[in-house]
Amino acid sequence: MTQEEKRFIEKIVTQINESIKSDIRIMEVCGTHAYQIAMFGIRKLLTPKIHLVSGPGCPVCVTEPDYIDALIALLRHENVSVATFGDLLRVRGSSGSLEEQKSLGRKVITVYSPEDVLVLAKKKKGEYIVFAAVGFETTAPLYAALLQTAQKEKIQNLFLLTSLKRMEPAIRFILGEAGVHIDGMLCPGHVAAVTGIGPFLPVTTKYHIPAVICGFEAMDLITSIGILCRQITGETPVQFINTYKRCVSDSGNPAALRVMNEVFGISDASWRGIGIIQDSALTLNYIYEEYDALKRFRLKIESIPPDLSNECECEKVLVGEKTPDMCV
C-alpha cells in the first residue's frame, strides 16, 4: 500500500467516524470479506458504533453436518477415495471430520483445483474418486467444467458429492424470513463476478437497504463502507452501487453462467445452523446424474435439525445476530 493510499484511507475513516452518531449494523455476506476485514484491522479503525457483522457467505461454514456424514459414509465403501479442498478437512459432522478419518487411514486426498481431481481419476482408474464439491456460484462453473471434461473424455470413476449454494436465496432469507436487522450490506464481489448484479439488486429495490458490491483490498472495503455510511445517515440517497467494476459487470460472466446452467439445476438446500432455504442449492441435472455420488452409491443425506443442542447458536452467528466470539 502506498503512502497516498494510506492517507486516503485515513481521510475516509475520519469522515466515517465523524458522521456516525448512533449504532449501525453493516453485514458482509462473503467469507473473503470477513477475512480481509479482520486481516486489515478495519474494525479497529472504525468507531465502535459501526458493527460489522457476517452473514452466511462462507461456503465451509454453512456446509451442513449431514453432508460431512455422507462423505464419511462414502469412505467406508471399497475402493473409494474422497478428494477435498483443505478448508473442509476440519469441518465436523455428527460423527467426526474428514481429518479424523484420514488419521484413521481412510482415503482422504487434499487437492488444490478441480484439475487435480481429473488427474487423480485418470491415475487411479481402479478406484472411485468422489470430489467434495462445496461452494457458491463462484466455484460452481469450475465443477461444471470438470464434469463436462469427464464426460467428453469418458472418465467413469469420477463423482461429485455436491453442497453448492446460491447466494440470492440466502440474502432473501436473511432480510425476509429471518427478519435480521441490518442498515447496509457489502455484497460479494467474487459471486457477482459470475452472476452479475441482478441477485443483489433486491437488497435495495425491495428491502430499501443500502448495498454495495465490493472488492477485497483495504481501499475497496473502506471506500464501500464510506458509501454505505453516507446513505445510512441520509447524506446521500439510498441506492445500489457497484464499486468493483474492474471485475464485475452488470450481466456477470456469460461463459461461466452458461456452463453452470448446462450442468446444474436448482433445488432446496439445508444450511448449517439454519435449516432449509428454498431454491438455494445447485444440484446435478439429469444429463450429469451419472456423476452424482449419492445416486451411484445409493446414499441419502439425512438432514439433522439445526438445533443440535440447546446451547448451539450457529443460526444467530450465520445470520449476523451474534458474532463468533459470542458462540459457546
mmCIF file of C-alpha atoms in Angstrom:
data_model
loop_
_atom_site.group_PDB
_atom_site.id
_atom_site.type_symbol
_atom_site.label_atom_id
_atom_site.label_comp_id
_atom_site.label_asym_id
_atom_site.label_seq_id
_atom_site.Cartn_x
_atom_site.Cartn_y
_atom_site.Cartn_z
ATOM 1 C CA MET A 1 0.000 0.000 0.000
ATOM 2 C CA THR A 2 1.366 3.400 -0.997
ATOM 3 C CA GLN A 3 1.590 6.410 1.312
ATOM 4 C CA GLU A 4 -1.012 8.135 -0.853
ATOM 5 C CA GLU A 5 -3.407 5.228 -0.363
ATOM 6 C CA LYS A 6 -2.786 5.270 3.395
ATOM 7 C CA ARG A 7 -3.579 8.995 3.547
ATOM 8 C CA PHE A 8 -6.740 8.443 1.505
ATOM 9 C CA ILE A 9 -7.892 5.672 3.847
ATOM 10 C CA GLU A 10 -7.173 7.818 6.913
ATOM 11 C CA LYS A 11 -9.251 10.616 5.394
ATOM 12 C CA ILE A 12 -12.205 8.337 4.630
ATOM 13 C CA VAL A 13 -12.040 6.706 8.074
ATOM 14 C CA THR A 14 -12.099 10.119 9.755
ATOM 15 C CA GLN A 15 -15.120 11.160 7.696
ATOM 16 C CA ILE A 16 -16.913 7.909 8.508
ATOM 17 C CA ASN A 17 -16.258 8.097 12.242
ATOM 18 C CA GLU A 18 -17.325 11.727 12.473
ATOM 19 C CA SER A 19 -20.566 11.059 10.608
ATOM 20 C CA ILE A 20 -21.862 8.125 12.663
ATOM 21 C CA LYS A 21 -23.703 9.311 15.767
ATOM 22 C CA SER A 22 -25.649 6.156 16.658
ATOM 23 C CA ASP A 23 -25.135 2.404 16.313
ATOM 24 C CA ILE A 24 -25.410 0.912 12.824
ATOM 25 C CA ARG A 25 -25.021 -2.645 11.500
ATOM 26 C CA ILE A 26 -23.288 -3.412 8.196
ATOM 27 C CA MET A 27 -23.311 -7.021 7.012
ATOM 28 C CA GLU A 28 -20.865 -8.719 4.677
ATOM 29 C CA VAL A 29 -22.018 -11.989 3.103
ATOM 30 C CA CYS A 30 -18.671 -13.184 1.816
ATOM 31 C CA GLY A 31 -16.122 -15.269 3.685
ATOM 32 C CA THR A 32 -13.256 -13.474 1.949
ATOM 33 C CA HIS A 33 -14.633 -10.094 3.021
ATOM 34 C CA ALA A 34 -14.803 -11.341 6.616
ATOM 35 C CA TYR A 35 -11.189 -12.494 6.401
ATOM 36 C CA GLN A 36 -9.939 -9.286 4.783
ATOM 37 C CA ILE A 37 -11.756 -7.072 7.281
ATOM 38 C CA ALA A 38 -10.023 -8.942 10.090
ATOM 39 C CA MET A 39 -6.641 -9.015 8.332
ATOM 40 C CA PHE A 40 -6.631 -5.278 7.633
ATOM 41 C CA GLY A 41 -7.849 -4.488 11.169
ATOM 42 C CA ILE A 42 -10.746 -2.456 9.801
ATOM 43 C CA ARG A 43 -12.915 -2.874 12.896
ATOM 44 C CA LYS A 44 -10.191 -1.218 14.970
ATOM 45 C CA LEU A 45 -10.103 1.770 12.606
ATOM 46 C CA LEU A 46 -13.824 2.431 12.817
ATOM 47 C CA THR A 47 -15.891 3.856 15.635
ATOM 48 C CA PRO A 48 -17.426 1.199 17.951
ATOM 49 C CA LYS A 49 -20.811 2.476 16.777
ATOM 50 C CA ILE A 50 -20.244 0.666 13.457
ATOM 51 C CA HIS A 51 -20.924 -3.025 13.899
ATOM 52 C CA LEU A 52 -19.546 -5.141 11.036
ATOM 53 C CA VAL A 53 -21.389 -8.466 11.128
ATOM 54 C CA SER A 54 -21.079 -11.572 8.989
ATOM 55 C CA GLY A 55 -23.797 -13.333 7.027
ATOM 56 C CA PRO A 56 -23.801 -16.901 5.673
ATOM 57 C CA GLY A 57 -21.267 -16.256 2.925
ATOM 58 C CA CYS A 58 -18.559 -18.742 3.860
ATOM 59 C CA PRO A 59 -19.277 -21.994 1.986
ATOM 60 C CA VAL A 60 -17.475 -24.178 4.515
ATOM 61 C CA CYS A 61 -19.236 -22.513 7.453
ATOM 62 C CA VAL A 62 -22.706 -23.247 6.043
ATOM 63 C CA THR A 63 -21.946 -26.823 4.985
ATOM 64 C CA GLU A 64 -24.382 -28.996 6.883
ATOM 65 C CA PRO A 65 -23.200 -31.751 9.278
ATOM 66 C CA ASP A 66 -25.120 -34.419 7.340
ATOM 67 C CA TYR A 67 -23.044 -33.645 4.237
ATOM 68 C CA ILE A 68 -19.860 -34.421 6.174
ATOM 69 C CA ASP A 69 -21.529 -37.597 7.450
ATOM 70 C CA ALA A 70 -22.257 -38.624 3.849
ATOM 71 C CA LEU A 71 -18.601 -38.131 2.883
ATOM 72 C CA ILE A 72 -17.529 -40.253 5.844
ATOM 73 C CA ALA A 73 -20.042 -42.928 4.838
ATOM 74 C CA LEU A 74 -18.538 -42.993 1.343
ATOM 75 C CA LEU A 75 -15.113 -43.696 2.823
ATOM 76 C CA ARG A 76 -16.457 -46.984 4.161
ATOM 77 C CA HIS A 77 -17.089 -48.209 0.619
ATOM 78 C CA GLU A 78 -14.439 -50.369 -1.003
ATOM 79 C CA ASN A 79 -12.037 -48.555 -3.362
ATOM 80 C CA VAL A 80 -13.489 -45.095 -2.647
ATOM 81 C CA SER A 81 -11.296 -42.043 -2.125
ATOM 82 C CA VAL A 82 -12.683 -38.635 -1.165
ATOM 83 C CA ALA A 83 -10.943 -35.635 -2.716
ATOM 84 C CA THR A 84 -11.432 -32.312 -0.966
ATOM 85 C CA PHE A 85 -10.039 -28.831 -0.607
ATOM 86 C CA GLY A 86 -8.144 -28.385 2.641
ATOM 87 C CA ASP A 87 -10.604 -25.993 4.254
ATOM 88 C CA LEU A 88 -13.222 -28.756 4.561
ATOM 89 C CA LEU A 89 -10.992 -31.205 6.437
ATOM 90 C CA ARG A 90 -11.790 -30.000 9.959
ATOM 91 C CA VAL A 91 -15.493 -29.310 9.452
ATOM 92 C CA ARG A 92 -17.376 -31.667 11.742
ATOM 93 C CA GLY A 93 -20.353 -33.843 11.058
ATOM 94 C CA SER A 94 -22.229 -35.766 13.725
ATOM 95 C CA SER A 95 -19.568 -38.496 13.685
ATOM 96 C CA GLY A 96 -16.348 -36.551 13.280
ATOM 97 C CA SER A 97 -14.393 -34.890 10.484
ATOM 98 C CA LEU A 98 -12.535 -35.868 7.320
ATOM 99 C CA GLU A 99 -9.287 -35.014 9.055
ATOM 100 C CA GLU A 100 -10.044 -37.577 11.752
ATOM 101 C CA GLN A 101 -10.945 -40.140 9.110
ATOM 102 C CA LYS A 102 -7.642 -39.519 7.352
ATOM 103 C CA SER A 103 -5.769 -40.113 10.605
ATOM 104 C CA LEU A 104 -7.546 -43.471 10.833
ATOM 105 C CA GLY A 105 -6.184 -44.471 7.446
ATOM 106 C CA ARG A 106 -9.198 -43.644 5.293
ATOM 107 C CA LYS A 107 -8.508 -42.418 1.757
ATOM 108 C CA VAL A 108 -8.941 -38.642 2.071
ATOM 109 C CA ILE A 109 -6.932 -36.707 -0.515
ATOM 110 C CA THR A 110 -6.352 -32.953 -0.366
ATOM 111 C CA VAL A 111 -6.493 -31.219 -3.759
ATOM 112 C CA TYR A 112 -5.990 -27.628 -4.854
ATOM 113 C CA SER A 113 -8.089 -27.427 -8.019
ATOM 114 C CA PRO A 114 -10.676 -29.433 -9.996
ATOM 115 C CA GLU A 115 -7.902 -30.220 -12.476
ATOM 116 C CA ASP A 116 -6.109 -32.120 -9.688
ATOM 117 C CA VAL A 117 -9.182 -34.326 -9.330
ATOM 118 C CA LEU A 118 -9.237 -35.062 -13.045
ATOM 119 C CA VAL A 119 -5.594 -36.108 -12.929
ATOM 120 C CA LEU A 120 -6.311 -38.230 -9.852
ATOM 121 C CA ALA A 121 -9.199 -40.049 -11.546
ATOM 122 C CA LYS A 122 -7.055 -40.824 -14.593
ATOM 123 C CA LYS A 123 -4.183 -42.030 -12.422
ATOM 124 C CA LYS A 124 -6.300 -44.220 -10.121
ATOM 125 C CA LYS A 125 -8.547 -45.964 -12.639
ATOM 126 C CA GLY A 126 -9.155 -48.833 -10.238
ATOM 127 C CA GLU A 127 -10.636 -46.521 -7.596
ATOM 128 C CA TYR A 128 -13.744 -44.385 -7.333
ATOM 129 C CA ILE A 129 -12.866 -40.709 -6.774
ATOM 130 C CA VAL A 130 -15.567 -38.660 -5.051
ATOM 131 C CA PHE A 131 -14.946 -34.914 -5.125
ATOM 132 C CA ALA A 132 -16.460 -32.874 -2.285
ATOM 133 C CA ALA A 133 -17.984 -30.060 -4.343
ATOM 134 C CA VAL A 134 -18.646 -27.247 -1.873
ATOM 135 C CA GLY A 135 -19.096 -23.567 -2.682
ATOM 136 C CA PHE A 136 -21.281 -20.848 -4.166
ATOM 137 C CA GLU A 137 -21.741 -19.600 -7.731
ATOM 138 C CA THR A 138 -18.073 -18.580 -7.646
ATOM 139 C CA THR A 139 -16.801 -22.150 -7.903
ATOM 140 C CA ALA A 140 -19.836 -23.905 -9.430
ATOM 141 C CA PRO A 141 -18.677 -23.243 -13.039
ATOM 142 C CA LEU A 142 -15.354 -24.942 -12.240
ATOM 143 C CA TYR A 143 -17.130 -28.076 -11.028
ATOM 144 C CA ALA A 144 -19.397 -27.935 -14.083
ATOM 145 C CA ALA A 145 -16.443 -27.682 -16.459
ATOM 146 C CA LEU A 146 -14.810 -30.626 -14.680
ATOM 147 C CA LEU A 147 -17.815 -32.856 -15.356
ATOM 148 C CA GLN A 148 -18.089 -31.737 -18.959
ATOM 149 C CA THR A 149 -14.456 -32.718 -19.442
ATOM 150 C CA ALA A 150 -15.019 -36.042 -17.673
ATOM 151 C CA GLN A 151 -17.995 -36.779 -19.901
ATOM 152 C CA LYS A 152 -16.098 -35.813 -23.043
ATOM 153 C CA GLU A 153 -13.118 -37.994 -22.081
ATOM 154 C CA LYS A 154 -15.386 -40.837 -20.883
ATOM 155 C CA ILE A 155 -13.949 -40.890 -17.366
ATOM 156 C CA GLN A 156 -16.188 -43.233 -15.403
ATOM 157 C CA ASN A 157 -14.623 -43.318 -11.923
ATOM 158 C CA LEU A 158 -15.165 -39.663 -11.010
ATOM 159 C CA PHE A 159 -18.173 -38.463 -8.989
ATOM 160 C CA LEU A 160 -19.289 -35.326 -7.161
ATOM 161 C CA LEU A 161 -20.992 -35.049 -3.818
ATOM 162 C CA THR A 162 -22.393 -31.546 -4.071
ATOM 163 C CA SER A 163 -23.103 -28.934 -1.447
ATOM 164 C CA LEU A 164 -23.294 -25.936 -3.743
ATOM 165 C CA LYS A 165 -25.254 -22.945 -2.525
ATOM 166 C CA ARG A 166 -26.897 -19.952 -4.231
ATOM 167 C CA MET A 167 -26.369 -16.534 -2.688
ATOM 168 C CA GLU A 168 -29.588 -14.735 -3.649
ATOM 169 C CA PRO A 169 -31.981 -17.035 -1.714
ATOM 170 C CA ALA A 170 -29.749 -16.761 1.354
ATOM 171 C CA ILE A 171 -29.915 -12.972 1.268
ATOM 172 C CA ARG A 172 -33.676 -13.143 0.741
ATOM 173 C CA PHE A 173 -33.926 -15.419 3.785
ATOM 174 C CA ILE A 174 -31.834 -13.100 5.969
ATOM 175 C CA LEU A 175 -33.769 -9.962 5.096
ATOM 176 C CA GLY A 176 -37.178 -11.616 4.873
ATOM 177 C CA GLU A 177 -37.957 -14.776 6.810
ATOM 178 C CA ALA A 178 -35.179 -14.402 9.392
ATOM 179 C CA GLY A 179 -36.041 -10.742 9.917
ATOM 180 C CA VAL A 180 -32.465 -9.747 10.666
ATOM 181 C CA HIS A 181 -31.956 -6.011 11.094
ATOM 182 C CA ILE A 182 -29.103 -4.501 9.129
ATOM 183 C CA ASP A 183 -28.528 -0.957 7.910
ATOM 184 C CA GLY A 184 -26.254 -1.738 4.967
ATOM 185 C CA MET A 185 -24.744 -4.648 3.058
ATOM 186 C CA LEU A 186 -21.367 -5.360 1.472
ATOM 187 C CA CYS A 187 -22.196 -7.717 -1.396
ATOM 188 C CA PRO A 188 -19.674 -10.368 -2.506
ATOM 189 C CA GLY A 189 -17.508 -9.391 -5.433
ATOM 190 C CA HIS A 190 -16.482 -12.958 -6.296
ATOM 191 C CA VAL A 191 -20.065 -14.210 -6.650
ATOM 192 C CA ALA A 192 -21.159 -11.084 -8.519
ATOM 193 C CA ALA A 193 -18.303 -11.532 -10.992
ATOM 194 C CA VAL A 194 -20.112 -14.694 -12.108
ATOM 195 C CA THR A 195 -23.786 -13.816 -11.589
ATOM 196 C CA GLY A 196 -23.742 -10.091 -12.310
ATOM 197 C CA ILE A 197 -25.514 -7.567 -10.133
ATOM 198 C CA GLY A 198 -29.039 -8.962 -10.556
ATOM 199 C CA PRO A 199 -29.168 -11.229 -7.478
ATOM 200 C CA PHE A 200 -28.188 -8.333 -5.200
ATOM 201 C CA LEU A 201 -30.387 -5.526 -6.520
ATOM 202 C CA PRO A 202 -33.402 -6.538 -4.335
ATOM 203 C CA VAL A 203 -31.410 -5.627 -1.217
ATOM 204 C CA THR A 204 -32.048 -2.030 -2.217
ATOM 205 C CA THR A 205 -35.053 -2.187 -4.556
ATOM 206 C CA LYS A 206 -37.170 -4.486 -2.346
ATOM 207 C CA TYR A 207 -35.801 -4.061 1.162
ATOM 208 C CA HIS A 208 -34.614 -0.430 0.802
ATOM 209 C CA ILE A 209 -31.239 -1.175 2.347
ATOM 210 C CA PRO A 210 -28.049 0.467 1.033
ATOM 211 C CA ALA A 211 -25.930 -2.141 -0.759
ATOM 212 C CA VAL A 212 -22.526 -2.085 -2.438
ATOM 213 C CA ILE A 213 -20.745 -4.741 -4.483
ATOM 214 C CA CYS A 214 -17.271 -4.551 -3.047
ATOM 215 C CA GLY A 215 -13.751 -5.709 -3.848
ATOM 216 C CA PHE A 216 -11.246 -7.118 -1.399
ATOM 217 C CA GLU A 217 -8.443 -4.624 -0.893
ATOM 218 C CA ALA A 218 -8.381 -2.213 2.052
ATOM 219 C CA MET A 219 -9.223 0.664 -0.299
ATOM 220 C CA ASP A 220 -12.217 -1.258 -1.664
ATOM 221 C CA LEU A 221 -13.565 -2.042 1.781
ATOM 222 C CA ILE A 222 -13.101 1.391 3.345
ATOM 223 C CA THR A 223 -14.497 3.181 0.291
ATOM 224 C CA SER A 224 -17.543 0.921 0.200
ATOM 225 C CA ILE A 225 -18.170 1.255 3.942
ATOM 226 C CA GLY A 226 -17.943 5.027 3.483
ATOM 227 C CA ILE A 227 -20.555 4.926 0.709
ATOM 228 C CA LEU A 228 -22.885 2.864 2.884
ATOM 229 C CA CYS A 229 -22.452 5.186 5.854
ATOM 230 C CA ARG A 230 -23.317 8.251 3.782
ATOM 231 C CA GLN A 231 -26.510 6.549 2.631
ATOM 232 C CA ILE A 232 -27.386 5.294 6.114
ATOM 233 C CA THR A 233 -27.028 8.777 7.619
ATOM 234 C CA GLY A 234 -29.081 10.334 4.817
ATOM 235 C CA GLU A 235 -26.205 12.334 3.390
ATOM 236 C CA THR A 236 -26.829 10.650 0.011
ATOM 237 C CA PRO A 237 -29.900 8.798 -1.334
ATOM 238 C CA VAL A 238 -30.248 5.048 -0.786
ATOM 239 C CA GLN A 239 -29.102 3.264 -3.929
ATOM 240 C CA PHE A 240 -27.344 0.164 -5.151
ATOM 241 C CA ILE A 241 -23.736 0.758 -6.205
ATOM 242 C CA ASN A 242 -21.124 -1.464 -7.819
ATOM 243 C CA THR A 243 -17.682 -0.282 -6.696
ATOM 244 C CA TYR A 244 -15.976 -3.376 -8.115
ATOM 245 C CA LYS A 245 -16.488 -2.630 -11.797
ATOM 246 C CA ARG A 246 -12.962 -3.724 -12.656
ATOM 247 C CA CYS A 247 -14.170 -7.302 -12.111
ATOM 248 C CA VAL A 248 -17.983 -7.205 -12.003
ATOM 249 C CA SER A 249 -20.184 -6.316 -14.961
ATOM 250 C CA ASP A 250 -23.956 -5.891 -14.760
ATOM 251 C CA SER A 251 -24.550 -9.188 -16.574
ATOM 252 C CA GLY A 252 -21.737 -11.188 -14.965
ATOM 253 C CA ASN A 253 -19.720 -13.810 -16.807
ATOM 254 C CA PRO A 254 -21.852 -15.297 -19.629
ATOM 255 C CA ALA A 255 -19.475 -18.205 -20.291
ATOM 256 C CA ALA A 256 -19.380 -19.214 -16.611
ATOM 257 C CA LEU A 257 -23.163 -18.910 -16.286
ATOM 258 C CA ARG A 258 -23.689 -20.982 -19.416
ATOM 259 C CA VAL A 259 -21.555 -23.913 -18.274
ATOM 260 C CA MET A 260 -23.063 -23.749 -14.778
ATOM 261 C CA ASN A 261 -26.617 -23.834 -16.140
ATOM 262 C CA GLU A 262 -25.767 -26.681 -18.509
ATOM 263 C CA VAL A 263 -24.744 -28.942 -15.619
ATOM 264 C CA PHE A 264 -26.762 -27.836 -12.586
ATOM 265 C CA GLY A 265 -30.393 -27.320 -11.704
ATOM 266 C CA ILE A 266 -31.921 -25.569 -8.700
ATOM 267 C CA SER A 267 -33.353 -27.209 -5.592
ATOM 268 C CA ASP A 268 -33.836 -26.600 -1.871
ATOM 269 C CA ALA A 269 -30.852 -26.917 0.468
ATOM 270 C CA SER A 270 -30.128 -27.356 4.137
ATOM 271 C CA TRP A 271 -27.730 -24.823 5.677
ATOM 272 C CA ARG A 272 -25.737 -25.493 8.831
ATOM 273 C CA GLY A 273 -27.480 -23.965 11.831
ATOM 274 C CA ILE A 274 -30.305 -22.528 9.699
ATOM 275 C CA GLY A 275 -32.211 -25.362 8.063
ATOM 276 C CA ILE A 276 -33.893 -25.490 4.663
ATOM 277 C CA ILE A 277 -33.762 -22.457 2.372
ATOM 278 C CA GLN A 278 -35.866 -22.810 -0.749
ATOM 279 C CA ASP A 279 -34.151 -22.794 -4.165
ATOM 280 C CA SER A 280 -30.757 -22.278 -2.562
ATOM 281 C CA ALA A 281 -28.911 -25.301 -3.979
ATOM 282 C CA LEU A 282 -27.240 -26.126 -7.263
ATOM 283 C CA THR A 283 -27.626 -29.861 -7.926
ATOM 284 C CA LEU A 284 -26.643 -32.040 -10.864
ATOM 285 C CA ASN A 285 -29.283 -32.196 -13.597
ATOM 286 C CA TYR A 286 -30.446 -35.378 -15.326
ATOM 287 C CA ILE A 287 -27.788 -35.105 -18.054
ATOM 288 C CA TYR A 288 -24.988 -35.395 -15.477
ATOM 289 C CA GLU A 289 -26.686 -37.511 -12.822
ATOM 290 C CA GLU A 290 -24.343 -40.420 -13.638
ATOM 291 C CA TYR A 291 -21.679 -38.379 -11.797
ATOM 292 C CA ASP A 292 -23.832 -37.952 -8.680
ATOM 293 C CA ALA A 293 -22.178 -39.822 -5.794
ATOM 294 C CA LEU A 294 -25.485 -40.080 -3.938
ATOM 295 C CA LYS A 295 -27.072 -41.999 -6.811
ATOM 296 C CA ARG A 296 -24.011 -44.096 -7.635
ATOM 297 C CA PHE A 297 -23.506 -45.277 -4.046
ATOM 298 C CA ARG A 298 -27.195 -45.206 -3.081
ATOM 299 C CA LEU A 299 -26.727 -42.773 -0.241
ATOM 300 C CA LYS A 300 -29.251 -40.404 1.239
ATOM 301 C CA ILE A 301 -28.318 -37.268 3.119
ATOM 302 C CA GLU A 302 -30.438 -37.219 6.265
ATOM 303 C CA SER A 303 -30.989 -33.653 7.415
ATOM 304 C CA ILE A 304 -30.071 -33.022 11.025
ATOM 305 C CA PRO A 305 -32.260 -30.437 12.791
ATOM 306 C CA PRO A 306 -30.374 -27.140 13.165
ATOM 307 C CA ASP A 307 -30.840 -27.011 16.939
ATOM 308 C CA LEU A 308 -28.221 -29.695 17.645
ATOM 309 C CA SER A 309 -28.121 -28.590 21.286
ATOM 310 C CA ASN A 310 -29.885 -26.037 23.411
ATOM 311 C CA GLU A 311 -26.654 -24.041 23.593
ATOM 312 C CA CYS A 312 -25.862 -24.060 19.856
ATOM 313 C CA GLU A 313 -26.193 -20.586 18.378
ATOM 314 C CA CYS A 314 -24.962 -21.298 14.854
ATOM 315 C CA GLU A 315 -28.025 -19.720 13.274
ATOM 316 C CA LYS A 316 -27.593 -16.438 15.143
ATOM 317 C CA VAL A 317 -23.938 -16.291 14.142
ATOM 318 C CA LEU A 318 -24.587 -17.163 10.494
ATOM 319 C CA VAL A 319 -27.303 -14.537 10.046
ATOM 320 C CA GLY A 320 -25.341 -11.815 11.822
ATOM 321 C CA GLU A 321 -27.349 -11.590 15.021
ATOM 322 C CA LYS A 322 -24.273 -12.581 17.020
ATOM 323 C CA THR A 323 -20.546 -12.579 16.391
ATOM 324 C CA PRO A 324 -18.467 -15.789 16.567
ATOM 325 C CA ASP A 325 -16.899 -14.776 19.888
ATOM 326 C CA MET A 326 -20.398 -14.874 21.429
ATOM 327 C CA CYS A 327 -20.889 -18.514 20.420
ATOM 328 C CA VAL A 328 -20.468 -21.139 23.132
#
